[in-house]
Amino acid sequence: MKKFPLIALATSLICTFSAVAKPQQRVGLVLSGGGAKGIAHIGFIQALEENDVAIDYVAGTSMGAIVGGLYASGYSPAEMMRLITSKDFAYWSTGTIDPGLQYYFTTPQQSPKVISLSLGNDSVAKQVPQSLISPLSMNFPFMELFSAETAACGGNFDNLFVPLRTVSSNIEAQRGEVARGGSMSDAIRASMSFPIVFCPIEINDTLHYDGGLFDNFPVNVMKSEFKPDIMIGLDVHNEGTEIPTAINQISNLAMRPQTYYMDPKDGIHVHMDLSMYSLLDFPQAKAIYDIGYKRGLEMVDSIKSRVTARRHQSEVTRRRGEFKKRLPKINFSDVEVTGGTPRQNEYILAQFLYHPDEPYDMRDARNGYYRAISGGKLQNMMVSAIPEKNGDFKLLMKAYPKSNWSVDLGGYISSSTTSMLYTAVNYHNLSTRAIDASVSAWIGQSYAAAMLNAKIRFGGKNPYSLGLQGVVSNHRFNQSERLFYQANEPKFVRKFEGFGRANLFSMPLGRHAMGVVSVGYGYERNSFINDELDKIKSTYKLGQLALNYDYNTLNGINYPTSGLEMRYALRGIYGHHSLGEGRQTKKWVQLDATVRKYWDFTNHFAFGLEGQLLASTRKPSAIPEVATADAPTYSPTPSCYNAFNPGFRAYSFLGVGVDPVWKVVNNLQMRGAFHCFTPWRDGAVRSPEFFGEVAAVYKLKIVNLSVYANYRSGSKAERGWHAGVTMGIFILAPKFI
């Protein structure tokens, strides 16, 4: 009878030793490409982690490479979502440089350009941008994201938080290539660089594009590289009909036919239906994540029935923490620029303000990078952090300068009288004594202007510039732009202005501001017809000394949603005024202060405050019509700029307004502009005038479309409702006073 307990004990021991000897199942996670749809991978990973499903290896293509790279770098799903839903990521994914990082002093002067074409000795094909989305906003952030992780793994992706493989397409060899090591930033950027949308990435002197062109679901890569016991394959490609966007059509043309198949014996293939989203629907990140998370919870029981390996969340958190402790602090002991001519490289290097004897960290490098690209003279600049033997890093830039010559085309098309076309020919060189010169022209129904600009910038730790500007403009203000037909012929004022200005000294005042001291001489003639149909001309010949302060972080010209703009101009003016046979000496001082502040409160709502103060000692003409025609005007939106409304004209005034913005979907906004204008006339504050406008604005990459309706108080001819349609960017040539 005693032998039965012995048999039971022996059986138990055998089972115990067998369990100890048998290794835990090794699990490989395969992530397909799919642009923004790949955000669903993050939600699915969250569901796996919450249910203690182990992940031992990751292989990804395109967006799958981004998610896989972040996961392999120790990012939790929550940290990944914070990154992808951040404003920073929105700037990177749209090719927009964060206004908060730009250096205003070197930023090109605002203009109504829509496109810019480089001119040079190279072929036309080389002058056309290589991608719809500029790489400049993405290069440094990706290096910053992955440089410490690359150093921590020693350039071997097996040594990351979990081993990683990414796939890119070698266009020259016409095949997919697997990245096992090297720069994580380059490997991930190459895997996601979809043709036309993003620039290719150069690896070992060969251009690499999106890995999805050859292998968008790297199951075989996972099998051959890691040989896992079981795989979980997450697939977000569209099956059948999808949204017929231009990007989706480019995707269908570029990608080779391929199967999204995983042998059932190798693992679990999970397809997620995201056909309602496009490749660039990153603003819908939360909704896409939720689809992935919900799908993960639906599948987790069937996954756990086949994936027996478990790893508790606390263990995953502990291992993440251990990996992050290995990440080195990035300090640079050398900075090098290649790619341009020796003079161009010297100029770019000077923007980094690097001195070998002083500490230089990632923040210093970031400031230098954005200082270098803010001038708009680089088509691309790749950035790498190369580990050195002393434990520091070498910051290596490869620059791709634009041609010195370029042509700008643009304008503003409107159903009212403000339509105009714009063109400019520009010369910009990269040098420690950089020269910027341009000839610009506006021509339209009621406005024509020409401008010559020339500036020389002196670099160094304390940069400054000298410049010359000449402007000639002719502007016709109409007394009526009513929505409905008017029987009477509207009166008008025509303003002709010509001036020359020398910017004696310009210098940066912090990152986002600059100060300018200038002198100038100008000629102004206002012509109009009075009630007796007499044609009257009021002419000024004036000299001017001016001090200007400009600050700008707005994220748009005509339709911003965040940032701050402050413009202060203090002018002393002396000259002569001619009216008919009479001639008078005129002298006055004026302060013109404009402030625009926008708060981006949520993904769907922003709010702006605007104000303009004009305070002047200028004495108006004794003739009322002349005084009105000569007076400055308050124009809160482009739609009312061309209207001659005496109620909104004064030599001193205060205008304030509120601008609520409802962001309906990605690029569509409903905007309001509700302003009050209070003039100072004849030594007293006069009754205020009011302006209100509602507009639907659709913001494209290079142009804005709007439909508006507004109501204005003021003169009888202008009082009432107005409506119209516009397309383009509204910016006029500078004015003298």
XYZ file of C-alpha atoms in Angstrom:
737
model
C 0.000 0.000 0.000
C 2.930 2.331 0.659
C 4.020 2.204 -2.949
C 1.067 4.376 -4.107
C 2.180 7.519 -2.186
C 5.672 6.970 -3.519
C 4.369 6.747 -7.088
C 2.341 9.935 -6.586
C 5.366 11.769 -5.179
C 7.555 10.642 -8.069
C 4.957 11.740 -10.605
C 4.722 15.163 -8.939
C 8.479 15.623 -8.967
C 8.714 14.627 -12.635
C 6.020 17.130 -13.558
C 7.706 19.850 -11.505
C 11.096 19.305 -13.094
C 9.493 19.190 -16.541
C 7.808 22.509 -15.892
C 11.056 24.066 -14.707
C 13.001 22.692 -17.625
C 10.499 23.877 -20.223
C 11.299 27.507 -21.222
C 8.570 30.138 -21.394
C 6.989 30.689 -24.757
C 8.696 33.479 -26.736
C 6.251 35.904 -28.359
C 6.845 38.042 -31.446
C 4.694 41.098 -32.218
C 4.356 42.045 -35.909
C 3.079 45.563 -36.712
C 1.933 46.473 -40.213
C 2.233 49.842 -41.887
C -0.748 52.061 -42.513
C 0.053 55.656 -41.642
C -2.134 57.132 -38.920
C -4.156 53.912 -38.847
C -1.136 52.307 -37.183
C -2.002 54.216 -34.002
C -4.434 51.339 -33.418
C -1.357 49.201 -32.663
C -0.837 51.243 -29.493
C -4.353 50.548 -28.255
C -3.949 46.837 -28.955
C -0.615 46.740 -27.085
C -2.338 48.430 -24.143
C -4.928 45.633 -24.079
C -2.174 42.978 -24.221
C -0.244 44.551 -21.350
C -3.352 44.911 -19.187
C -3.880 41.165 -19.597
C -0.236 40.272 -18.875
C 0.435 38.910 -22.377
C 4.213 38.840 -22.870
C 5.925 40.610 -25.789
C 9.493 39.487 -26.463
C 10.250 40.777 -29.987
C 8.861 43.487 -32.267
C 9.055 43.856 -36.047
C 7.354 46.746 -37.812
C 7.010 48.579 -41.085
C 6.259 52.284 -41.580
C 3.913 53.387 -38.770
C 4.449 49.934 -37.318
C 8.157 50.765 -37.167
C 7.417 53.996 -35.277
C 5.200 52.241 -32.731
C 7.597 49.298 -32.528
C 10.582 51.612 -32.157
C 8.928 53.544 -29.346
C 7.939 50.316 -27.592
C 11.461 48.921 -27.979
C 12.772 52.207 -26.533
C 10.838 51.650 -23.324
C 7.770 53.777 -24.044
C 4.538 52.590 -22.462
C 1.331 52.820 -24.532
C 0.269 55.839 -22.456
C 3.605 57.573 -23.151
C 3.297 56.802 -26.862
C -0.159 58.363 -26.981
C 1.005 61.473 -25.130
C 3.691 61.883 -27.780
C 1.465 61.222 -30.792
C -1.342 63.500 -29.581
C 1.070 66.302 -28.677
C 1.376 69.556 -30.609
C 4.984 68.621 -31.316
C 3.952 65.498 -33.223
C 1.321 67.504 -35.118
C 4.066 69.865 -36.302
C 6.348 66.962 -37.314
C 3.643 65.069 -39.211
C 2.610 68.149 -41.219
C 6.093 69.501 -41.926
C 5.407 72.688 -39.952
C 8.125 74.302 -37.883
C 6.840 75.104 -34.402
C 6.582 78.935 -34.239
C 7.786 78.704 -30.652
C 11.110 77.294 -31.876
C 11.712 79.633 -34.805
C 14.189 82.509 -34.651
C 12.278 85.567 -35.753
C 15.355 87.587 -36.693
C 16.297 85.215 -39.536
C 12.747 84.278 -40.576
C 11.854 85.588 -44.064
C 9.506 88.561 -44.225
C 5.865 87.495 -44.451
C 4.394 87.582 -47.942
C 1.333 86.242 -49.781
C 3.395 83.541 -51.520
C 1.685 80.204 -52.083
C 4.557 78.348 -53.718
C 8.285 78.987 -54.040
C 10.392 77.549 -56.855
C 14.176 77.435 -56.736
C 16.199 78.594 -59.720
C 19.711 77.476 -60.489
C 22.034 75.534 -62.714
C 20.522 72.190 -61.724
C 17.684 70.642 -63.658
C 14.124 71.717 -62.961
C 13.425 68.311 -61.400
C 16.077 68.914 -58.761
C 14.552 72.271 -57.836
C 11.070 70.859 -57.169
C 10.581 69.809 -53.518
C 11.078 66.073 -53.044
C 8.126 65.709 -50.698
C 4.775 67.184 -49.788
C 5.850 67.347 -46.144
C 9.084 69.156 -45.326
C 11.572 66.990 -43.400
C 13.065 69.968 -41.546
C 10.530 69.886 -38.720
C 11.111 66.152 -38.180
C 14.883 65.670 -38.474
C 16.044 66.969 -35.116
C 13.121 65.653 -33.018
C 13.638 62.087 -34.294
C 17.354 62.277 -33.553
C 16.517 63.609 -30.101
C 13.937 60.864 -29.531
C 16.210 57.937 -30.364
C 19.859 59.012 -29.929
C 20.117 57.927 -26.273
C 18.415 54.608 -27.060
C 20.793 54.010 -29.978
C 23.734 54.634 -27.653
C 22.279 52.442 -24.891
C 21.934 49.462 -27.237
C 25.363 50.064 -28.782
C 23.802 50.283 -32.235
C 22.503 46.704 -31.882
C 18.708 46.543 -31.866
C 18.824 43.209 -30.010
C 19.902 45.136 -26.909
C 16.848 47.393 -26.663
C 14.025 47.025 -24.133
C 12.748 44.347 -26.522
C 14.665 43.363 -29.689
C 13.500 45.292 -32.750
C 13.514 44.945 -36.532
C 12.312 47.537 -39.036
C 11.882 47.258 -42.790
C 12.710 49.885 -45.422
C 12.796 49.813 -49.221
C 16.118 50.074 -51.041
C 14.938 51.710 -54.259
C 18.232 51.245 -56.087
C 18.311 47.494 -55.368
C 14.511 47.189 -55.686
C 14.085 45.185 -52.496
C 13.112 45.458 -48.874
C 15.911 45.666 -46.316
C 15.865 44.786 -42.632
C 17.480 47.112 -40.074
C 19.118 45.219 -37.216
C 21.291 48.021 -35.901
C 22.804 51.425 -36.554
C 20.866 54.631 -35.944
C 17.344 53.995 -34.666
C 16.274 57.381 -35.984
C 17.476 56.584 -39.510
C 16.004 53.075 -39.457
C 12.578 54.269 -38.345
C 12.552 57.342 -40.604
C 13.518 55.176 -43.585
C 10.748 52.704 -42.817
C 8.092 55.462 -42.719
C 9.289 57.662 -45.623
C 6.404 57.146 -48.014
C 7.235 58.388 -51.552
C 6.104 61.925 -52.432
C 4.776 62.466 -48.894
C 8.171 62.260 -47.121
C 11.781 62.599 -48.291
C 13.859 59.418 -48.588
C 16.495 58.672 -45.950
C 20.094 58.051 -46.944
C 21.620 54.939 -45.334
C 25.085 53.794 -46.427
C 24.956 56.157 -49.437
C 21.685 54.592 -50.637
C 18.229 56.159 -50.583
C 15.597 54.273 -48.610
C 11.837 54.705 -48.717
C 8.882 53.279 -46.838
C 9.282 49.551 -46.166
C 5.640 49.006 -47.027
C 6.454 49.255 -50.725
C 7.850 45.699 -50.524
C 6.824 44.283 -47.131
C 4.049 46.048 -45.271
C 3.398 43.131 -42.887
C 6.833 41.756 -41.877
C 5.778 38.287 -40.707
C 8.647 36.578 -42.526
C 11.111 39.076 -41.047
C 9.949 38.145 -37.552
C 10.189 34.411 -38.309
C 13.644 34.530 -39.868
C 15.176 37.040 -37.449
C 13.867 35.855 -34.071
C 12.210 32.454 -34.623
C 9.557 33.069 -31.947
C 7.381 30.267 -30.615
C 4.290 32.197 -31.581
C 3.441 35.516 -33.265
C 0.730 38.115 -32.874
C 0.294 39.984 -36.164
C -1.535 43.327 -36.118
C -2.712 44.377 -39.554
C -4.386 47.735 -40.302
C -4.304 47.705 -44.103
C -7.572 48.410 -45.895
C -9.411 45.538 -47.502
C -11.484 46.684 -50.462
C -12.945 50.187 -50.735
C -11.247 53.044 -48.904
C -11.539 56.808 -48.756
C -10.485 58.069 -52.256
C -8.024 60.688 -51.019
C -5.000 61.749 -53.061
C -2.642 60.174 -50.505
C -4.525 56.857 -50.585
C -4.358 56.836 -54.387
C -0.606 57.506 -54.285
C -0.320 54.635 -51.806
C -2.154 52.271 -54.126
C 0.097 53.240 -57.037
C 3.371 52.990 -55.101
C 2.879 49.773 -53.152
C 3.517 46.443 -54.815
C 0.806 43.776 -54.600
C 1.405 41.712 -51.475
C -0.432 39.383 -49.152
C -1.190 40.012 -45.515
C -1.093 36.352 -44.566
C 0.068 34.597 -41.438
C -0.007 30.813 -41.251
C -2.430 29.961 -38.417
C 0.089 27.524 -36.963
C 2.588 30.387 -36.592
C 0.315 32.658 -34.593
C -2.732 34.905 -34.463
C -3.481 37.306 -37.323
C -5.574 40.281 -36.180
C -7.043 42.588 -38.805
C -8.502 45.933 -37.718
C -10.969 47.741 -39.958
C -9.864 51.373 -40.220
C -11.069 52.041 -43.756
C -12.788 55.230 -42.578
C -9.394 56.837 -41.875
C -6.645 57.979 -44.233
C -2.877 57.682 -43.985
C -2.493 61.207 -42.550
C -5.457 61.255 -40.146
C -3.216 61.867 -37.135
C -5.669 64.374 -35.586
C -7.994 61.367 -35.112
C -5.384 59.580 -32.984
C -7.623 59.078 -29.940
C -10.447 57.519 -31.967
C -8.022 55.226 -33.815
C -6.383 54.206 -30.534
C -9.792 53.339 -29.083
C -10.540 51.051 -32.040
C -7.264 49.215 -31.459
C -7.856 48.956 -27.712
C -11.399 47.657 -28.167
C -10.210 45.118 -30.746
C -7.499 43.982 -28.348
C -10.005 43.373 -25.558
C -12.208 41.425 -27.981
C -9.298 39.211 -29.017
C -7.483 38.795 -25.719
C -9.194 35.570 -24.620
C -8.457 33.797 -27.897
C -4.892 35.153 -27.815
C -4.347 33.930 -24.252
C -5.603 30.492 -25.240
C -2.615 30.180 -27.586
C -0.085 32.544 -26.011
C 0.740 31.010 -22.650
C 3.606 33.369 -21.785
C 2.667 35.881 -19.102
C 4.437 38.982 -17.888
C 2.774 41.005 -15.155
C 2.465 44.753 -15.700
C 4.614 45.419 -12.653
C 7.389 43.312 -14.183
C 7.086 45.169 -17.505
C 7.265 48.503 -15.655
C 10.324 47.349 -13.718
C 12.120 46.260 -16.887
C 11.260 49.544 -18.600
C 12.725 51.418 -15.687
C 15.916 49.359 -15.808
C 16.312 50.028 -19.527
C 15.746 53.770 -19.112
C 18.424 53.876 -16.414
C 20.882 52.800 -19.112
C 20.086 55.812 -21.287
C 23.038 58.231 -21.339
C 22.765 61.999 -21.083
C 23.601 63.446 -24.480
C 26.477 65.933 -24.417
C 28.337 66.973 -27.540
C 32.099 67.391 -27.665
C 32.197 68.148 -31.396
C 29.897 69.706 -34.010
C 30.430 69.239 -37.736
C 28.529 70.359 -40.837
C 28.899 68.804 -44.290
C 26.933 68.910 -47.521
C 27.355 72.533 -48.582
C 30.246 74.626 -49.807
C 32.908 75.558 -47.220
C 31.310 78.999 -46.819
C 27.820 77.534 -46.441
C 29.015 74.971 -43.909
C 30.775 77.730 -41.976
C 27.569 79.781 -41.843
C 25.462 76.849 -40.624
C 28.059 75.898 -38.022
C 28.074 79.484 -36.737
C 24.340 79.206 -35.977
C 25.066 76.491 -33.407
C 27.243 78.815 -31.275
C 29.459 75.861 -30.389
C 32.700 76.393 -28.461
C 34.893 73.356 -27.653
C 35.753 74.650 -24.186
C 32.122 75.077 -23.098
C 29.497 72.405 -22.249
C 27.139 71.712 -25.143
C 24.019 69.613 -24.587
C 20.873 68.639 -26.488
C 19.142 71.923 -25.680
C 22.040 73.906 -27.155
C 21.988 71.699 -30.251
C 18.222 72.127 -30.636
C 18.533 75.906 -30.466
C 21.298 75.841 -33.057
C 19.311 73.604 -35.405
C 16.245 75.848 -35.390
C 18.410 78.940 -35.693
C 19.940 77.406 -38.838
C 16.666 76.398 -40.518
C 14.562 79.456 -39.599
C 16.006 81.459 -42.486
C 14.303 79.201 -45.042
C 17.550 78.639 -46.959
C 17.821 74.876 -46.461
C 15.871 72.253 -48.340
C 16.925 69.605 -45.839
C 19.445 69.040 -43.067
C 19.951 65.565 -41.648
C 21.137 65.335 -38.043
C 23.005 62.514 -36.293
C 24.416 62.006 -32.804
C 27.545 59.854 -33.163
C 28.914 58.247 -29.954
C 32.548 59.131 -29.206
C 35.100 57.095 -27.244
C 35.097 59.597 -24.371
C 31.403 58.957 -23.699
C 30.244 62.184 -25.339
C 28.728 62.534 -28.792
C 29.536 64.215 -32.078
C 26.733 66.264 -33.614
C 26.898 65.718 -37.360
C 24.761 67.649 -39.856
C 24.484 67.033 -43.573
C 23.003 70.136 -45.192
C 21.140 70.417 -48.487
C 21.101 74.179 -49.244
C 18.554 75.633 -51.613
C 19.608 77.468 -54.728
C 20.461 81.124 -54.080
C 17.750 82.193 -56.517
C 14.028 81.547 -56.206
C 10.670 82.733 -57.538
C 7.573 83.112 -55.352
C 4.022 82.963 -56.676
C 0.852 83.662 -54.752
C -1.912 86.111 -54.125
C -5.394 86.594 -52.788
C -8.522 85.903 -54.832
C -11.769 87.397 -53.571
C -15.335 87.946 -54.721
C -14.913 91.588 -53.627
C -12.404 94.150 -54.925
C -9.428 92.926 -52.858
C -8.207 90.321 -55.374
C -4.542 90.490 -56.349
C -1.729 88.347 -57.703
C 1.757 88.297 -56.236
C 5.190 87.374 -57.509
C 8.739 87.877 -56.277
C 12.263 87.089 -57.396
C 14.600 86.435 -54.472
C 18.313 86.078 -53.874
C 19.495 84.535 -50.595
C 22.952 83.205 -49.883
C 24.378 81.209 -46.989
C 27.366 83.022 -45.571
C 28.573 84.610 -42.347
C 27.707 87.841 -44.179
C 24.424 86.685 -45.651
C 22.738 88.755 -48.353
C 18.960 88.724 -48.800
C 17.506 90.648 -51.731
C 14.147 90.545 -53.472
C 11.972 92.321 -56.011
C 8.240 91.844 -55.366
C 5.077 92.890 -57.183
C 1.353 92.937 -56.357
C -1.219 93.572 -59.060
C -4.957 93.532 -58.552
C -8.308 95.102 -59.172
C -7.842 97.871 -56.597
C -4.235 97.499 -55.504
C -0.852 97.506 -57.192
C 2.584 97.693 -55.613
C 6.254 97.011 -56.197
C 8.924 96.548 -53.556
C 12.701 96.282 -53.540
C 14.351 94.820 -50.454
C 18.052 94.351 -49.735
C 19.591 93.246 -46.459
C 22.957 92.075 -45.245
C 23.170 90.028 -42.049
C 26.276 89.727 -39.941
C 26.449 86.480 -37.990
C 28.114 85.540 -34.743
C 27.032 85.460 -31.135
C 25.522 88.957 -31.441
C 24.085 89.115 -34.971
C 22.738 92.262 -36.572
C 21.711 93.468 -40.013
C 21.556 96.533 -42.252
C 18.963 97.008 -44.959
C 17.357 99.139 -47.652
C 13.728 99.099 -48.751
C 11.869 100.886 -51.523
C 8.098 100.647 -52.057
C 5.678 102.128 -54.579
C 1.952 101.391 -54.190
C -1.388 102.566 -55.547
C -4.523 101.664 -53.596
C -8.136 102.432 -54.457
C -10.576 102.394 -51.525
C -14.217 101.917 -52.560
C -16.935 103.598 -50.571
C -19.333 100.691 -51.045
C -18.956 96.938 -51.342
C -22.495 96.137 -50.332
C -23.900 92.660 -50.737
C -26.781 94.011 -52.833
C -26.778 96.290 -55.875
C -26.530 100.057 -55.240
C -28.164 102.468 -57.663
C -25.740 105.309 -56.923
C -22.137 105.204 -58.148
C -19.788 104.768 -55.143
C -17.212 107.393 -54.335
C -13.611 106.380 -53.829
C -10.259 107.455 -52.473
C -7.057 106.613 -54.299
C -3.861 106.552 -52.247
C -0.503 106.646 -54.016
C 2.582 106.130 -51.901
C 6.281 105.898 -52.650
C 9.082 105.778 -50.120
C 12.606 104.690 -49.404
C 13.735 103.422 -46.025
C 17.143 102.570 -44.592
C 17.185 100.144 -41.707
C 20.231 101.518 -39.932
C 20.405 98.752 -37.377
C 18.387 95.593 -36.737
C 19.084 93.055 -34.033
C 17.349 90.112 -32.358
C 15.749 90.759 -28.988
C 15.412 87.209 -27.760
C 14.285 84.237 -29.804
C 10.987 85.625 -31.071
C 11.576 89.363 -31.388
C 13.676 91.968 -33.131
C 14.271 95.695 -32.914
C 14.853 98.053 -35.855
C 16.072 101.651 -36.082
C 15.272 103.223 -39.456
C 15.121 106.494 -41.362
C 13.136 107.168 -44.490
C 11.691 109.652 -46.936
C 8.294 109.262 -48.544
C 5.725 110.783 -50.853
C 1.973 110.267 -50.343
C -0.923 111.522 -52.465
C -4.593 110.997 -51.603
C -7.027 111.745 -54.438
C -10.807 111.761 -54.066
C -14.002 113.249 -55.427
C -16.173 115.306 -53.058
C -19.943 115.751 -53.080
C -19.644 118.534 -55.690
C -17.684 116.135 -57.923
C -14.509 118.187 -57.513
C -11.320 116.141 -57.700
C -9.093 116.961 -54.731
C -5.465 115.955 -54.174
C -3.780 115.982 -50.785
C -0.002 115.519 -51.020
C 2.656 114.863 -48.371
C 6.446 114.862 -48.606
C 7.793 113.514 -45.331
C 10.934 112.439 -43.559
C 10.764 109.838 -40.821
C 12.792 108.426 -37.926
C 11.335 105.197 -36.532
C 11.894 102.663 -33.768
C 10.200 99.287 -34.249
C 9.748 96.283 -31.988
C 8.270 93.104 -33.473
C 7.464 89.867 -31.633
C 5.717 86.924 -33.278
C 4.889 83.316 -32.386
C 1.522 83.086 -34.180
C 0.950 79.797 -35.996
C -0.730 81.445 -38.972
C -0.845 84.732 -40.873
C -4.544 85.420 -41.517
C -6.134 82.652 -39.429
C -4.009 81.796 -36.357
C -5.178 79.628 -33.456
C -2.264 80.008 -31.031
C 0.637 82.301 -30.266
C 1.311 85.979 -29.660
C 2.097 88.890 -31.968
C 3.193 92.331 -30.754
C 4.141 95.163 -33.085
C 5.148 98.562 -31.720
C 6.240 101.441 -33.945
C 7.272 104.863 -32.606
C 7.719 107.416 -35.394
C 8.818 111.016 -35.546
C 7.688 112.648 -38.814
C 8.563 115.999 -40.394
C 7.665 117.368 -43.811
C 5.212 119.353 -45.905
C 1.574 119.027 -46.871
C 0.244 120.487 -50.135
C -3.457 121.023 -50.823
C -4.316 122.927 -53.959
C -2.103 126.034 -53.971
C -1.457 125.906 -50.221
C 1.580 124.364 -48.543
C 2.085 123.733 -44.818
C 4.844 122.353 -42.637
C 3.780 119.220 -40.787
C 5.427 117.480 -37.883
C 4.074 114.930 -35.461
C 4.885 111.921 -33.335
C 2.822 108.757 -33.390
C 2.779 105.410 -31.605
C 1.190 102.443 -33.364
C 0.799 99.362 -31.138
C -0.842 96.120 -32.286
C -1.276 92.997 -30.144
C -2.836 89.656 -31.153
C -2.990 86.788 -28.672
C -4.548 83.356 -29.317
C -5.062 80.492 -26.891
C -5.509 76.960 -28.248
C -7.636 75.624 -25.381
C -8.720 72.234 -26.768
C -8.598 70.206 -29.967
C -11.820 71.945 -31.019
C -11.728 75.437 -29.541
C -9.372 78.412 -29.622
C -9.878 82.000 -28.563
C -8.190 85.217 -29.624
C -7.933 88.785 -28.384
C -6.787 91.596 -30.663
C -6.108 95.242 -30.069
C -4.650 98.214 -31.924
C -3.786 101.581 -30.400
C -2.847 104.549 -32.576
C -1.844 107.661 -30.622
C -0.751 110.654 -32.695
C -0.086 114.380 -32.299
C -0.935 114.867 -35.979
C -3.386 117.689 -36.670
C -6.008 116.972 -39.334
C -6.853 119.265 -42.215
C -9.531 121.882 -41.661
C -11.399 120.484 -44.670
C -13.456 117.484 -43.414
C -13.201 115.443 -46.627
C -9.416 115.874 -46.699
C -9.091 115.018 -43.025
C -11.085 111.821 -43.562
C -9.213 110.766 -46.704
C -5.801 111.299 -45.073
C -6.666 109.480 -41.834
C -5.398 105.965 -41.034
C -7.987 103.182 -41.127
C -8.865 100.301 -38.797
C -9.352 97.024 -40.704
C -9.848 94.012 -38.410
C -10.145 91.455 -41.249
C -9.027 91.363 -44.904
C -12.646 91.515 -46.084
C -13.031 95.141 -44.971
C -9.574 96.439 -45.860
C -10.608 97.856 -49.224
C -13.711 99.661 -47.978
C -13.673 103.432 -47.552
C -15.663 103.757 -44.341
C -15.191 107.164 -42.627
C -16.549 105.726 -39.385
C -13.446 103.514 -39.062
C -10.902 106.268 -39.833
C -9.140 108.495 -37.295
C -5.696 109.882 -36.452
C -5.906 108.412 -32.948
C -8.046 105.436 -32.004
C -8.377 102.227 -30.024
C -9.681 99.077 -31.662
C -10.294 95.873 -29.695
C -11.827 92.552 -30.649
C -12.505 88.957 -29.677
C -11.991 86.084 -32.119
C -13.526 82.731 -31.089
C -12.505 79.743 -33.228
C -14.333 76.407 -33.461
C -12.182 73.754 -35.127
C -14.871 71.557 -36.658
C -12.620 68.889 -38.189
C -8.951 68.621 -39.166
C -8.711 71.652 -41.469
C -12.151 73.261 -41.194
C -12.743 76.164 -38.816
C -15.678 78.388 -37.962
C -14.284 81.763 -36.907
C -15.791 84.866 -35.431
C -14.350 88.393 -35.327
C -16.241 90.891 -33.160
C -14.540 94.278 -32.891
C -15.184 97.706 -31.413
C -13.521 100.855 -32.807
C -13.310 103.966 -30.613
C -11.897 107.091 -32.320
C -10.392 110.207 -30.758
C -11.495 113.233 -32.766
C -11.386 116.957 -32.006
C -9.936 116.355 -28.559
C -12.632 113.944 -27.401
C -13.582 110.269 -27.481
C -16.319 109.743 -30.066
C -19.068 107.169 -30.333
C -17.744 103.685 -31.051
C -18.290 101.762 -34.253
C -18.814 98.009 -34.451
C -17.746 95.248 -36.796
C -18.737 91.576 -36.699
C -17.797 88.744 -39.032
C -18.417 85.001 -39.177
C -16.350 82.891 -41.565
C -15.934 79.251 -42.509
C -12.238 78.650 -43.243
C -10.718 75.565 -44.829
C -6.948 75.499 -44.345
C -4.948 73.637 -46.954
C -1.200 73.072 -46.862
C -0.392 76.135 -48.953
C -3.582 78.184 -49.189
C -6.706 79.140 -47.220
C -10.290 79.052 -48.504
C -12.986 81.063 -46.735
C -16.628 82.035 -46.994
C -17.588 85.018 -44.845
C -20.437 87.315 -43.911
C -20.009 90.493 -41.897
C -21.859 93.502 -40.579
C -20.292 96.968 -40.288
C -21.565 100.128 -38.701
C -20.199 103.499 -39.809
C -21.101 105.551 -42.840
C -24.465 105.062 -44.508
C -22.876 103.685 -47.672
C -20.928 101.038 -45.763
C -23.339 100.220 -42.961
C -24.983 96.825 -43.364
C -24.260 93.257 -44.411
C -21.501 92.098 -46.732
C -20.506 88.602 -47.830
C -17.923 86.965 -50.022
C -15.552 84.138 -50.834
C -11.749 84.292 -50.656
C -8.765 82.097 -51.444
C -5.113 82.771 -50.662
C -3.085 84.831 -48.202
C -3.763 88.529 -47.655
C -0.601 90.584 -47.113
C 0.145 93.953 -48.701
C 3.409 95.814 -49.168
C 4.686 97.802 -46.143
C 3.348 101.313 -45.574
C 5.331 104.432 -44.729
C 3.082 105.813 -41.956
